[in-house]
C-alpha positions as a Python dict, from the first residue, in 0.01 Angstrom:
ca = {
    (1, 'M'): (0, 0, 0),
    (2, 'G'): (-224, -304, -8),
    (3, 'Q'): (-129, -617, 188),
    (4, 'W'): (-334, -935, 171),
    (5, 'R'): (-248, -1237, 385),
    (6, 'F'): (-424, -1572, 361),
    (7, 'E'): (-371, -1948, 384),
    (8, 'A'): (-383, -2177, 81),
    (9, 'I'): (-228, -2508, -34),
    (10, 'G'): (-94, -2565, 316),
    (11, 'T'): (114, -2249, 342),
    (12, 'G'): (83, -1880, 417),
    (13, 'W'): (51, -1632, 131),
    (14, 'E'): (116, -1260, 125),
    (15, 'I'): (40, -1036, -172),
    (16, 'E'): (158, -675, -165),
    (17, 'T'): (34, -419, -415),
    (18, 'G'): (54, -42, -454),
    (19, 'T'): (-310, -6, -355),
    (20, 'P'): (-545, -257, -189),
    (21, 'L'): (-669, -528, -427),
    (22, 'A'): (-1028, -499, -539),
    (23, 'D'): (-1270, -777, -444),
    (24, 'D'): (-1281, -910, -801),
    (25, 'A'): (-900, -938, -811),
    (26, 'R'): (-898, -1128, -483),
    (27, 'A'): (-1169, -1357, -611),
    (28, 'A'): (-969, -1424, -929),
    (29, 'V'): (-658, -1513, -726),
    (30, 'T'): (-860, -1743, -501),
    (31, 'A'): (-1014, -1917, -802),
    (32, 'E'): (-673, -1962, -968),
    (33, 'I'): (-527, -2125, -659),
    (34, 'E'): (-832, -2349, -614),
    (35, 'Q'): (-819, -2462, -977),
    (36, 'F'): (-450, -2554, -953),
    (37, 'D'): (-499, -2731, -620),
    (38, 'R'): (-801, -2920, -752),
    (39, 'V'): (-586, -3070, -1026),
    (40, 'W'): (-240, -3118, -870),
    (41, 'S'): (-277, -3164, -493),
    (42, 'R'): (-209, -3513, -360),
    (43, 'F'): (-348, -3402, -24),
    (44, 'R'): (-713, -3393, -129),
    (45, 'D'): (-922, -3692, -233),
    (46, 'D'): (-1109, -3502, -504),
    (47, 'S'): (-802, -3390, -700),
    (48, 'D'): (-714, -3519, -1044),
    (49, 'V'): (-373, -3631, -915),
    (50, 'A'): (-539, -3838, -640),
    (51, 'R'): (-761, -3999, -904),
    (52, 'L'): (-455, -4091, -1115),
    (53, 'G'): (-299, -4242, -805),
    (54, 'R'): (-603, -4461, -748),
    (55, 'S'): (-691, -4574, -1099),
    (56, 'G'): (-473, -4413, -1364),
    (57, 'G'): (-630, -4234, -1656),
    (58, 'S'): (-571, -3877, -1766),
    (59, 'L'): (-597, -3520, -1649),
    (60, 'S'): (-614, -3195, -1841),
    (61, 'S'): (-420, -2887, -1734),
    (62, 'P'): (-218, -2612, -1904),
    (63, 'D'): (50, -2685, -1643),
    (64, 'A'): (106, -3047, -1749),
    (65, 'G'): (353, -2984, -2030),
    (66, 'P'): (560, -2710, -1868),
    (67, 'M'): (592, -2892, -1536),
    (68, 'L'): (663, -3242, -1668),
    (69, 'D'): (904, -3111, -1932),
    (70, 'A'): (1093, -2940, -1649),
    (71, 'Y'): (1085, -3261, -1443),
    (72, 'R'): (1243, -3447, -1733),
    (73, 'E'): (1531, -3197, -1732),
    (74, 'L'): (1563, -3219, -1354),
    (75, 'D'): (1571, -3598, -1373),
    (76, 'A'): (1846, -3593, -1636),
    (77, 'A'): (2054, -3332, -1452),
    (78, 'T'): (2041, -3510, -1116),
    (79, 'A'): (2085, -3867, -1248),
    (80, 'G'): (1732, -3960, -1142),
    (81, 'A'): (1725, -3798, -799),
    (82, 'V'): (1427, -3575, -890),
    (83, 'N'): (1123, -3771, -1006),
    (84, 'P'): (748, -3687, -982),
    (85, 'L'): (668, -4044, -874),
    (86, 'V'): (851, -3987, -544),
    (87, 'A'): (502, -3945, -395),
    (88, 'D'): (481, -4310, -290),
    (89, 'S'): (791, -4277, -72),
    (90, 'L'): (666, -3953, 82),
    (91, 'V'): (343, -4135, 170),
    (92, 'A'): (536, -4434, 309),
    (93, 'L'): (741, -4202, 531),
    (94, 'G'): (427, -4042, 674),
    (95, 'Y'): (398, -3729, 462),
    (96, 'D'): (64, -3845, 333),
    (97, 'A'): (-274, -3692, 259),
    (98, 'V'): (-373, -3688, 627),
    (99, 'Y'): (-26, -3590, 756),
    (100, 'S'): (-5, -3905, 967),
    (101, 'L'): (374, -3855, 1010),
    (102, 'R'): (407, -4224, 1089),
    (103, 'A'): (716, -4342, 910),
    (104, 'G'): (739, -4674, 730),
    (105, 'D'): (998, -4802, 485),
    (106, 'P'): (1100, -4567, 203),
    (107, 'R'): (1029, -4671, -154),
    (108, 'P'): (1254, -4580, -445),
    (109, 'A'): (1059, -4410, -723),
    (110, 'P'): (1040, -4593, -1057),
    (111, 'A'): (1326, -4474, -1275),
    (112, 'S'): (1104, -4544, -1576),
    (113, 'W'): (858, -4264, -1495),
    (114, 'T'): (898, -4104, -1839),
    (115, 'T'): (762, -4422, -1997),
    (116, 'R'): (491, -4475, -1736),
    (117, 'L'): (357, -4125, -1797),
    (118, 'T'): (280, -3968, -2131),
    (119, 'W'): (207, -3598, -2157),
    (120, 'S'): (142, -3317, -2398),
    (121, 'E'): (124, -2943, -2348),
    (122, 'H'): (-216, -2964, -2181),
    (123, 'A'): (-259, -3320, -2051),
    (124, 'V'): (-93, -3615, -1879),
    (125, 'E'): (-197, -3978, -1900),
    (126, 'T'): (-102, -4305, -1732),
    (127, 'P'): (-251, -4649, -1804),
    (128, 'A'): (-194, -4771, -1446),
    (129, 'P'): (-225, -4605, -1105),
    (130, 'A'): (54, -4353, -1053),
    (131, 'L'): (57, -4094, -775),
    (132, 'L'): (238, -3773, -870),
    (133, 'D'): (402, -3521, -643),
    (134, 'V'): (491, -3192, -813),
    (135, 'G'): (648, -3039, -503),
    (136, 'A'): (982, -2985, -676),
    (137, 'L'): (838, -2693, -873),
    (138, 'G'): (459, -2682, -837),
    (139, 'K'): (438, -2399, -584),
    (140, 'G'): (661, -2186, -803),
    (141, 'R'): (437, -2260, -1100),
    (142, 'L'): (134, -2148, -900),
    (143, 'V'): (309, -1826, -794),
    (144, 'D'): (368, -1750, -1162),
    (145, 'R'): (1, -1816, -1237),
    (146, 'V'): (-112, -1586, -958),
    (147, 'M'): (120, -1313, -1084),
    (148, 'A'): (-35, -1354, -1429),
    (149, 'V'): (-382, -1311, -1279),
    (150, 'L'): (-261, -979, -1136),
    (151, 'A'): (-119, -859, -1469),
    (152, 'D'): (-368, -572, -1494),
    (153, 'V'): (-311, -450, -1138),
    (154, 'P'): (-117, -123, -1171),
    (155, 'G'): (219, -65, -1006),
    (156, 'D'): (447, -295, -814),
    (157, 'V'): (334, -642, -705),
    (158, 'V'): (495, -897, -470),
    (159, 'V'): (355, -1250, -443),
    (160, 'D'): (499, -1458, -157),
    (161, 'A'): (380, -1816, -109),
    (162, 'G'): (560, -1947, 196),
    (163, 'G'): (899, -1820, 81),
    (164, 'D'): (855, -1874, -293),
    (165, 'I'): (849, -1511, -405),
    (166, 'R'): (796, -1332, -733),
    (167, 'V'): (839, -957, -766),
    (168, 'R'): (709, -726, -1036),
    (169, 'G'): (867, -385, -1035),
    (170, 'V'): (1022, -246, -718),
    (171, 'G'): (1329, -412, -572),
    (172, 'V'): (1269, -612, -255),
    (173, 'R'): (1547, -707, -13),
    (174, 'I'): (1486, -1060, 109),
    (175, 'A'): (1667, -1239, 391),
    (176, 'L'): (1803, -1589, 334),
    (177, 'E'): (1670, -1761, 645),
    (178, 'H'): (1915, -1974, 841),
    (179, 'P'): (1780, -2332, 817),
    (180, 'F'): (1867, -2411, 1179),
    (181, 'D'): (1760, -2081, 1339),
    (182, 'P'): (1472, -1889, 1178),
    (183, 'R'): (1565, -1583, 1387),
    (184, 'K'): (1882, -1545, 1181),
    (185, 'A'): (1974, -1507, 814),
    (186, 'I'): (2285, -1619, 628),
    (187, 'G'): (2253, -1330, 385),
    (188, 'V'): (2025, -1100, 188),
    (189, 'V'): (1946, -1048, -177),
    (190, 'E'): (1752, -785, -370),
    (191, 'V'): (1497, -914, -619),
    (192, 'V'): (1376, -686, -900),
    (193, 'D'): (1132, -812, -1163),
    (194, 'G'): (1211, -1174, -1088),
    (195, 'A'): (1170, -1460, -845),
    (196, 'L'): (1347, -1610, -545),
    (197, 'C'): (1257, -1961, -430),
    (198, 'A'): (1399, -2146, -132),
    (199, 'S'): (1389, -2496, 6),
    (200, 'A'): (1514, -2625, 339),
    (201, 'V'): (1514, -2945, 541),
    (202, 'N'): (1371, -2771, 848),
    (203, 'R'): (1043, -2709, 665),
    (204, 'R'): (795, -2997, 663),
    (205, 'A'): (1018, -3205, 891),
    (206, 'W'): (908, -3476, 1134),
    (207, 'G'): (1026, -3789, 1314),
    (208, 'D'): (1391, -3880, 1340),
    (209, 'G'): (1559, -3672, 1071),
    (210, 'L'): (1273, -3702, 822),
    (211, 'H'): (1180, -3419, 587),
    (212, 'H'): (1016, -3363, 249),
    (213, 'V'): (1328, -3344, 28),
    (214, 'L'): (1387, -3701, -87),
    (215, 'D'): (1632, -3865, -321),
    (216, 'A'): (1392, -4046, -554),
    (217, 'R'): (1653, -4316, -627),
    (218, 'T'): (1648, -4435, -266),
    (219, 'G'): (1335, -4280, -115),
    (220, 'H'): (1545, -4144, 173),
    (221, 'P'): (1570, -3777, 278),
    (222, 'V'): (1881, -3594, 162),
    (223, 'R'): (2151, -3548, 425),
    (224, 'T'): (2425, -3330, 274),
    (225, 'W'): (2245, -3004, 198),
    (226, 'A'): (2029, -2813, 446),
    (227, 'A'): (1894, -2524, 240),
    (228, 'T'): (1897, -2382, -111),
    (229, 'W'): (1798, -2056, -277),
    (230, 'A'): (1764, -1980, -649),
    (231, 'L'): (1700, -1657, -841),
    (232, 'A'): (1530, -1666, -1180),
    (233, 'P'): (1295, -1460, -1397),
    (234, 'E'): (1003, -1697, -1316),
    (235, 'A'): (919, -1871, -991),
    (236, 'M'): (876, -2218, -1142),
    (237, 'T'): (1232, -2209, -1276),
    (238, 'A'): (1367, -2084, -943),
    (239, 'D'): (1170, -2351, -755),
    (240, 'A'): (1301, -2626, -984),
    (241, 'V'): (1663, -2517, -944),
    (242, 'A'): (1624, -2485, -566),
    (243, 'T'): (1526, -2853, -566),
    (244, 'A'): (1803, -2961, -802),
    (245, 'L'): (2065, -2793, -582),
    (246, 'F'): (2021, -3063, -317),
    (247, 'F'): (2188, -3307, -556),
    (248, 'D'): (2494, -3349, -774),
    (249, 'G'): (2419, -3191, -1109),
    (250, 'G'): (2215, -2908, -965),
    (251, 'P'): (2481, -2638, -1008),
    (252, 'E'): (2545, -2751, -1366),
    (253, 'L'): (2175, -2728, -1448),
    (254, 'A'): (2159, -2381, -1294),
    (255, 'A'): (2455, -2272, -1505),
    (256, 'R'): (2289, -2399, -1824),
    (257, 'W'): (1970, -2214, -1736),
    (258, 'G'): (2160, -1899, -1630),
    (259, 'I'): (2029, -1911, -1271),
    (260, 'E'): (2201, -1761, -966),
    (261, 'W'): (2196, -1963, -646),
    (262, 'V'): (2312, -2013, -287),
    (263, 'R'): (2314, -2335, -88),
    (264, 'M'): (2419, -2440, 261),
    (265, 'T'): (2541, -2777, 385),
    (266, 'T'): (2415, -2947, 698),
    (267, 'D'): (2749, -2867, 866),
    (268, 'G'): (2720, -2494, 794),
    (269, 'R'): (2932, -2435, 483),
    (270, 'V'): (2790, -2212, 211),
    (271, 'Q'): (2833, -2215, -165),
    (272, 'R'): (2706, -1973, -426),
    (273, 'S'): (2717, -1945, -802),
    (274, 'P'): (2984, -1726, -962),
    (275, 'G'): (2861, -1370, -982),
    (276, 'C'): (2563, -1431, -755),
    (277, 'R'): (2422, -1100, -635),
    (278, 'A'): (2340, -1224, -284),
    (279, 'E'): (2525, -1064, 7),
    (280, 'L'): (2633, -1341, 243),
    (281, 'F'): (2712, -1271, 606),
    (282, 'T'): (3061, -1424, 611),
    (283, 'A'): (3401, -1265, 566),
    (284, 'A'): (3509, -1498, 286),
    (285, 'S'): (3192, -1457, 82),
    (286, 'A'): (3240, -1084, 64),
    (287, 'R'): (3567, -1141, -122),
    (288, 'A'): (3491, -1416, -370),
    (289, 'A'): (3235, -1654, -508),
    (290, 'G'): (3258, -2026, -447),
    (291, 'T'): (3271, -2230, -129),
    (292, 'V'): (3269, -2037, 198),
    (293, 'G'): (3452, -2216, 474),
    (294, 'D'): (3329, -1994, 758),
    (295, 'R'): (3022, -2108, 942),
    (296, 'T'): (2717, -1890, 907),
    (297, 'P'): (2585, -1694, 1209),
}
């Protein structure tokens, strides 16, 4: 078995294949990640997104249409809680390009983002400065792109980008990490030819209760939900639903898209979608879907 670990876009990656990846395959993966980061990262001054944030204009990318179309659906489902212009509030709270982690006042994102931005399948344009943050689904999109680069690699493939995972072929049992104790799990799930994406408030957290999952309507971090997990055929879809599940409307969106999910509140209660294949480590969850009153381990 081949196992390749590396750092990229601020997180750890692990790619597992039946045999070690050839040098040209590794180079292709590295180039794909660099190309995506060069366009969409708000953490580097030379990115296209940073340029839009400074002066407006346009950028070209095959990811523009799929990602912004999905954002429009997330926005509608969550009554405006998910919005790509939440970047300004993340910066104000200290989650900025230099990771200053010095918190100022949060800034609600403009509810009119769909009129401030125009986009097509391969481009996005804004007449005025507008800083985008595609964190609600961007890492999942990149995982899908990396898996596509590896399409000709024979056998089973697992791409794991900091917990956003896509599997081709063999089933992989994955633990659902407890958001308050990474030594524990609240359950496990087997992923076969699909993706599992997770989000939690203990990741990218700083200061007094600050973390990266914001309600765009207020600019404040969410307080009710601590962690979410979503299972989908593609990682971008799973990543998007994992974000939506922090808000009202998330479960309804997941149902429309046919996505299985699990989420945990900040006081330790767990919910899952009806028929979700995950095995949760509570007595009640073994008997029925829905809200689990028992606290997780």
